[in-house]
Short mmCIF file of C-alpha atoms and ligand atoms in Angstrom, two decimals:
data_model
loop_
_atom_site.label_atom_id
_atom_site.label_comp_id
_atom_site.label_asym_id
_atom_site.label_seq_id
_atom_site.Cartn_x
_atom_site.Cartn_y
_atom_site.Cartn_z
CA MET N 1 -0.92 -25.40 -6.79
CA GLU N 2 -2.21 -22.07 -5.56
CA SER N 3 -5.60 -22.08 -3.99
CA GLU N 4 -8.38 -20.13 -5.60
CA LYS N 5 -7.76 -16.42 -5.28
CA LEU N 6 -10.20 -14.94 -2.81
CA THR N 7 -8.08 -12.04 -1.71
CA PHE N 8 -8.90 -8.55 -2.88
CA SER N 9 -5.78 -6.46 -3.34
CA ILE N 10 -5.53 -2.69 -3.34
CA ALA N 11 -2.35 -0.68 -3.91
CA VAL N 12 -2.05 3.05 -3.41
CA SER N 13 0.39 4.75 -5.76
CA GLY N 14 1.17 8.26 -6.96
CA LYS N 15 4.12 10.56 -7.14
CA GLY N 16 6.04 11.60 -4.02
CA GLY N 17 4.11 13.44 -1.35
CA THR N 18 0.67 13.05 -2.91
CA GLY N 19 -0.68 11.32 0.18
CA LYS N 20 -0.16 7.60 -0.47
CA THR N 21 0.72 6.81 3.14
CA THR N 22 -2.02 9.04 4.51
CA ILE N 23 -4.63 7.48 2.24
CA THR N 24 -3.45 3.95 3.05
CA ALA N 25 -3.66 4.64 6.80
CA LEU N 26 -7.14 6.13 6.43
CA LEU N 27 -8.20 3.16 4.32
CA VAL N 28 -7.00 0.74 6.99
CA ARG N 29 -8.97 2.68 9.57
CA ALA N 30 -12.09 2.78 7.36
CA LEU N 31 -11.90 -0.86 6.28
CA ILE N 32 -11.23 -2.76 9.50
CA LYS N 33 -14.20 -4.71 10.79
CA LYS N 34 -15.90 -4.24 7.42
CA VAL N 35 -14.19 -7.21 5.80
CA ASN N 36 -14.39 -10.78 6.91
CA GLY N 37 -11.09 -11.28 8.76
CA PRO N 38 -7.87 -9.36 9.31
CA ILE N 39 -6.45 -7.15 6.57
CA LEU N 40 -2.86 -7.63 5.45
CA VAL N 41 -1.21 -4.21 5.29
CA ILE N 42 2.08 -3.99 3.39
CA ASP N 43 4.37 -1.00 3.55
CA ALA N 44 6.25 -1.38 0.27
CA ASP N 45 8.01 1.95 0.53
CA PRO N 46 11.73 1.56 1.42
CA ASN N 47 11.39 4.69 3.55
CA SER N 48 8.77 2.91 5.63
CA ASN N 49 6.59 5.22 7.68
CA LEU N 50 3.16 3.68 7.37
CA ASN N 51 3.71 2.05 10.76
CA GLU N 52 3.95 5.51 12.31
CA ALA N 53 0.73 6.58 10.64
CA LEU N 54 -0.89 3.44 12.06
CA GLY N 55 0.74 3.85 15.47
CA ILE N 56 2.65 0.58 15.62
CA ASN N 57 6.32 -0.26 16.15
CA ILE N 58 8.21 -2.44 13.73
CA ASN N 59 11.13 -4.63 14.75
CA ASN N 60 12.17 -6.14 11.47
CA THR N 61 11.59 -5.12 7.91
CA ILE N 62 11.97 -7.66 5.13
CA GLY N 63 15.17 -5.79 4.20
CA ASP N 64 16.60 -6.61 7.64
CA LEU N 65 15.89 -10.30 7.05
CA ARG N 66 18.19 -10.46 4.09
CA GLU N 67 21.27 -10.38 6.32
CA SER N 68 20.00 -13.24 8.50
CA PHE N 69 19.07 -15.24 5.45
CA LEU N 70 22.42 -14.81 3.71
CA LYS N 71 24.32 -15.55 6.91
CA ASN N 72 22.44 -18.68 7.88
CA LYS N 73 21.10 -20.19 4.69
CA ASP N 74 24.04 -22.57 4.17
CA ASN N 75 24.16 -23.77 7.78
CA LEU N 76 20.58 -24.85 8.29
CA PRO N 77 19.70 -28.09 10.04
CA PRO N 78 19.20 -30.86 7.46
CA GLU N 79 15.44 -30.97 8.02
CA GLN N 80 15.04 -27.27 7.20
CA SER N 81 15.17 -26.16 3.57
CA LYS N 82 16.20 -22.65 2.54
CA GLU N 83 12.65 -22.10 1.43
CA ASP N 84 11.33 -23.10 4.87
CA TYR N 85 13.83 -20.85 6.56
CA LEU N 86 12.85 -17.92 4.35
CA ASN N 87 9.18 -18.55 5.06
CA TYR N 88 9.96 -18.65 8.76
CA LEU N 89 11.77 -15.30 8.53
CA ILE N 90 8.91 -13.73 6.60
CA GLN N 91 6.35 -15.03 9.10
CA SER N 92 8.41 -13.70 11.99
CA SER N 93 8.40 -10.22 10.47
CA ILE N 94 4.61 -10.02 10.38
CA ILE N 95 3.19 -7.81 13.12
CA GLU N 96 -0.22 -8.88 14.26
CA THR N 97 -2.74 -6.48 15.71
CA ASP N 98 -6.37 -7.14 16.56
CA ASP N 99 -7.58 -5.77 13.26
CA TYR N 100 -4.82 -6.20 10.75
CA ASP N 101 -1.43 -7.81 10.13
CA PHE N 102 1.43 -5.66 8.97
CA ILE N 103 4.63 -6.19 6.99
CA ALA N 104 7.20 -3.51 6.19
CA MET N 105 9.39 -4.29 3.20
CA GLY N 106 12.10 -1.77 4.13
CA ARG N 107 15.38 -1.65 2.29
CA PRO N 108 18.31 -4.05 2.18
CA GLU N 109 21.03 -3.28 4.70
CA GLY N 110 24.21 -1.94 3.16
CA PRO N 111 24.76 -1.95 -0.57
CA GLY N 112 22.24 -4.72 -1.02
CA CYS N 113 20.11 -5.51 -3.97
CA TYR N 114 16.44 -4.68 -4.12
CA CYS N 115 15.81 -7.90 -6.06
CA PHE N 116 15.64 -9.74 -2.77
CA ILE N 117 12.93 -7.46 -1.43
CA ASN N 118 11.03 -7.45 -4.67
CA ASN N 119 11.14 -11.23 -4.87
CA ILE N 120 9.84 -11.49 -1.34
CA LEU N 121 7.07 -8.99 -2.05
CA ARG N 122 6.09 -11.11 -5.03
CA LYS N 123 6.18 -14.20 -2.85
CA ILE N 124 3.99 -12.55 -0.21
CA LEU N 125 1.49 -11.46 -2.85
CA ASP N 126 1.47 -14.90 -4.44
CA THR N 127 1.18 -16.96 -1.24
CA ILE N 128 0.75 -15.40 2.20
CA SER N 129 -1.68 -12.74 1.03
CA HIS N 130 -4.12 -15.46 0.02
CA HIS N 131 -4.86 -16.10 3.68
CA TYR N 132 -6.39 -12.64 3.98
CA PRO N 133 -9.61 -11.29 2.50
CA LEU N 134 -7.94 -7.98 1.75
CA VAL N 135 -4.42 -6.74 1.11
CA LEU N 136 -3.61 -3.05 1.20
CA ILE N 137 -0.25 -1.85 -0.13
CA ASP N 138 1.37 1.54 0.32
CA THR N 139 3.84 1.85 -2.55
CA GLU N 140 6.94 3.95 -2.94
CA ALA N 141 6.97 7.25 -4.83
CA GLY N 142 7.55 7.12 -8.55
CA LEU N 143 7.12 4.21 -10.83
CA GLU N 144 9.89 1.91 -9.59
CA HIS N 145 7.49 -0.67 -8.27
CA PHE N 146 5.78 -1.00 -11.53
CA SER N 147 8.89 -1.03 -13.64
CA ARG N 148 10.23 -3.85 -11.50
CA ARG N 149 6.91 -5.60 -11.79
CA THR N 150 6.51 -6.28 -8.12
CA THR N 151 3.00 -5.00 -7.84
CA ARG N 152 1.11 -7.39 -9.99
CA ASP N 153 -2.25 -8.97 -10.11
CA LEU N 154 -3.92 -6.13 -8.32
CA ASP N 155 -7.64 -5.81 -8.14
CA LEU N 156 -7.55 -2.10 -7.57
CA LEU N 157 -4.84 0.48 -8.12
CA LEU N 158 -5.59 3.82 -6.53
CA VAL N 159 -3.50 6.61 -7.98
CA ALA N 160 -3.25 9.65 -5.75
CA THR N 161 -2.66 13.12 -7.11
CA ASP N 162 -2.65 16.62 -5.74
CA PRO N 163 -5.25 18.89 -7.32
CA THR N 164 -2.95 20.16 -10.07
CA ILE N 165 -2.74 19.49 -13.79
CA SER N 166 0.91 18.41 -13.53
CA GLY N 167 -0.01 15.96 -10.77
CA ALA N 168 -2.79 14.60 -12.94
CA ARG N 169 -0.36 14.10 -15.83
CA THR N 170 1.94 12.07 -13.59
CA ALA N 171 -1.04 9.97 -12.57
CA LYS N 172 -1.78 9.39 -16.24
CA ARG N 173 1.80 8.23 -16.86
CA ILE N 174 1.55 5.74 -14.02
CA LYS N 175 -1.52 4.24 -15.58
CA GLU N 176 0.05 4.14 -19.04
CA LEU N 177 3.19 2.49 -17.75
CA CYS N 178 1.15 -0.23 -16.07
CA LYS N 179 -0.45 -0.93 -19.41
CA GLU N 180 2.89 -1.02 -21.24
CA LEU N 181 4.29 -3.44 -18.70
CA HIS N 182 1.21 -5.63 -18.97
CA ILE N 183 0.68 -5.51 -15.25
CA ASN N 184 -2.54 -7.24 -14.54
CA ILE N 185 -4.66 -4.62 -12.79
CA GLU N 186 -8.39 -5.05 -12.78
CA LYS N 187 -9.28 -1.43 -12.11
CA THR N 188 -7.35 1.83 -11.80
CA LEU N 189 -8.98 4.84 -10.19
CA LEU N 190 -7.88 8.37 -9.44
CA ILE N 191 -8.03 9.99 -6.02
CA VAL N 192 -7.53 13.73 -5.92
CA ASN N 193 -6.09 14.50 -2.50
CA ARG N 194 -5.62 17.67 -0.47
CA VAL N 195 -8.36 19.58 -2.22
CA PRO N 196 -8.90 22.98 -0.59
CA PRO N 197 -12.47 24.33 -0.65
CA SER N 198 -11.47 26.94 -3.25
CA MET N 199 -10.36 24.22 -5.69
CA LYS N 200 -13.49 22.09 -5.65
CA GLU N 201 -14.92 23.69 -8.79
CA ARG N 202 -11.70 23.23 -10.74
CA ILE N 203 -11.34 19.57 -9.98
CA ASP N 204 -12.96 18.52 -13.26
CA GLU N 205 -9.97 19.86 -15.19
CA VAL N 206 -7.62 17.78 -13.07
CA ILE N 207 -9.68 14.64 -13.62
CA LYS N 208 -9.78 15.31 -17.36
CA ALA N 209 -5.99 15.80 -17.52
CA SER N 210 -5.48 12.44 -15.83
CA GLY N 211 -7.53 10.61 -18.44
CA MET N 212 -8.49 8.26 -15.64
CA ASP N 213 -11.67 7.12 -14.02
CA TYR N 214 -12.27 9.18 -10.94
CA LEU N 215 -13.00 7.66 -7.57
CA SER N 216 -13.11 10.46 -5.11
CA MET N 217 -11.50 13.54 -3.71
CA ILE N 218 -10.14 13.97 -0.23
CA PRO N 219 -10.22 17.46 1.23
CA GLU N 220 -7.22 19.30 2.59
CA ASP N 221 -7.56 18.62 6.30
CA PRO N 222 -5.71 20.71 8.89
CA LEU N 223 -6.22 17.95 11.46
CA ILE N 224 -3.98 15.63 9.44
CA GLN N 225 -1.24 18.26 9.46
CA GLN N 226 -1.73 18.75 13.18
CA PHE N 227 -1.48 15.02 13.92
CA ASN N 228 1.68 14.82 11.81
CA ALA N 229 3.22 17.85 13.49
CA GLU N 230 2.52 16.37 16.92
CA GLY N 231 3.70 12.89 15.90
CA LYS N 232 0.30 11.34 16.59
CA PRO N 233 -0.81 8.32 14.55
CA LEU N 234 -3.41 9.11 11.88
CA PHE N 235 -5.08 5.88 12.90
CA ASP N 236 -6.30 7.72 16.01
CA LEU N 237 -7.96 10.55 14.11
CA PRO N 238 -11.45 11.29 15.43
CA SER N 239 -14.29 10.13 13.18
CA SER N 240 -15.25 13.79 12.72
CA CYS N 241 -12.04 14.31 10.68
CA ILE N 242 -13.11 15.47 7.22
CA ALA N 243 -10.45 13.50 5.32
CA LEU N 244 -11.39 10.33 7.21
CA LYS N 245 -15.06 10.96 6.44
CA ALA N 246 -14.23 11.25 2.74
CA VAL N 247 -12.32 7.93 2.84
CA ASP N 248 -15.15 6.33 4.83
CA ASN N 249 -17.58 7.40 2.14
CA LEU N 250 -15.54 5.91 -0.65
CA VAL N 251 -15.12 2.68 1.30
CA ASN N 252 -18.84 2.42 2.03
CA GLY N 253 -19.58 3.27 -1.57
CA LEU N 254 -17.52 1.71 -4.31
CA ILE N 255 -14.70 -0.06 -2.49
CA LEU N 256 -16.80 -2.41 -0.34
CA GLN N 257 -18.94 -3.07 -3.36
CA LEU N 258 -15.88 -4.07 -5.39
CA ILE N 259 -14.51 -6.23 -2.57
CA THR N 260 -17.73 -8.12 -2.02
CA THR N 261 -18.63 -8.78 -5.65
N1 ATP Z 1 -5.88 15.28 2.89
C1 ATP Z 1 -4.81 15.86 3.45
N2 ATP Z 1 -4.94 17.00 4.17
C2 ATP Z 1 -3.87 17.59 4.71
N3 ATP Z 1 -2.62 17.12 4.63
C3 ATP Z 1 -2.42 15.98 3.95
C4 ATP Z 1 -3.49 15.28 3.33
N4 ATP Z 1 -2.99 14.18 2.72
C5 ATP Z 1 -1.66 14.19 2.95
N5 ATP Z 1 -1.32 15.28 3.67
C6 ATP Z 1 0.05 15.66 4.08
O1 ATP Z 1 0.87 15.64 2.93
C7 ATP Z 1 2.17 15.17 3.25
C8 ATP Z 1 2.49 13.98 2.34
O2 ATP Z 1 1.58 12.92 2.67
P1 ATP Z 1 2.04 11.40 2.64
O3 ATP Z 1 3.27 11.21 3.45
O4 ATP Z 1 0.85 10.59 2.95
O5 ATP Z 1 2.41 11.28 1.10
P2 ATP Z 1 3.17 10.10 0.36
O6 ATP Z 1 2.66 10.09 -1.04
O7 ATP Z 1 3.06 8.84 1.14
O8 ATP Z 1 4.67 10.63 0.41
P3 ATP Z 1 6.01 9.82 0.03
O9 ATP Z 1 6.07 9.81 -1.47
O10 ATP Z 1 7.09 10.62 0.67
O11 ATP Z 1 5.86 8.43 0.60
C9 ATP Z 1 2.16 14.81 4.72
O12 ATP Z 1 2.70 15.89 5.44
C10 ATP Z 1 0.67 14.67 5.04
O13 ATP Z 1 0.38 15.03 6.36
MG1 MG Z 2 4.55 7.52 1.83
#
């Protein structure tokens, strides 16, 4: 029997390059120490790079574990079940920092099947994540996650878009697909990212085209570009960074309110 669900789960989605990883990293930065206990951060993009944005090294992704599991699962000591062994492998891939724990899903080595990774992601969401007050998931581009129904039972889905009508239409499709697939998402909100000062007035049209409830916009921030160009982790952005300030505001506003109620 699963224990009562106390975890609040947030996934960041959106089409490629809309800022999912950036927003997730800024959310981690804005949310640590504001929730009661460590956050579980999951990089569910096979092209994992959230760890770089956070400034941590990863040894093993879940994809890497598949090889060990397949190789050893039939030669386990009698007291260890396959399930125990898998749990052990998953636990050993969790990176612990002072403020959050981190898992990268990665991709299967060789011509492997993503089912393994998706099953493990489901398992993590259904079990391990319950030990954390908050789970934050950076998803892959496109809708693959949703069509494979790995991201389920989310409290909050944040859909990122650039400030264009076509971006907003993609955001709308993501929301519609979630509905069609009966994915259980409590709330879906739009974030319009990379908004240059000249676009602020036109943002209403973008929100309207998305047909979604609007959470916030994040300004285009040259400092983010600079950190990326210099290979510096976004986690170390100064608190004066305008994009971080925008994320801080949305955390202190609606997000903390949703988490604590
Ligand atoms: N608010 C912002 N201001 C300036 N640059 C930004 C902002 N948000 C994201 N970027 C830049 O946009 C690019 C794409 O961002 P990011 O990698 O976060 O997107 P993504 O949706 O995770 O992409 P992918 O689909 O490849 O995973 C990066 O170069 C990032 O530095
Ligand atoms: Mg990304």
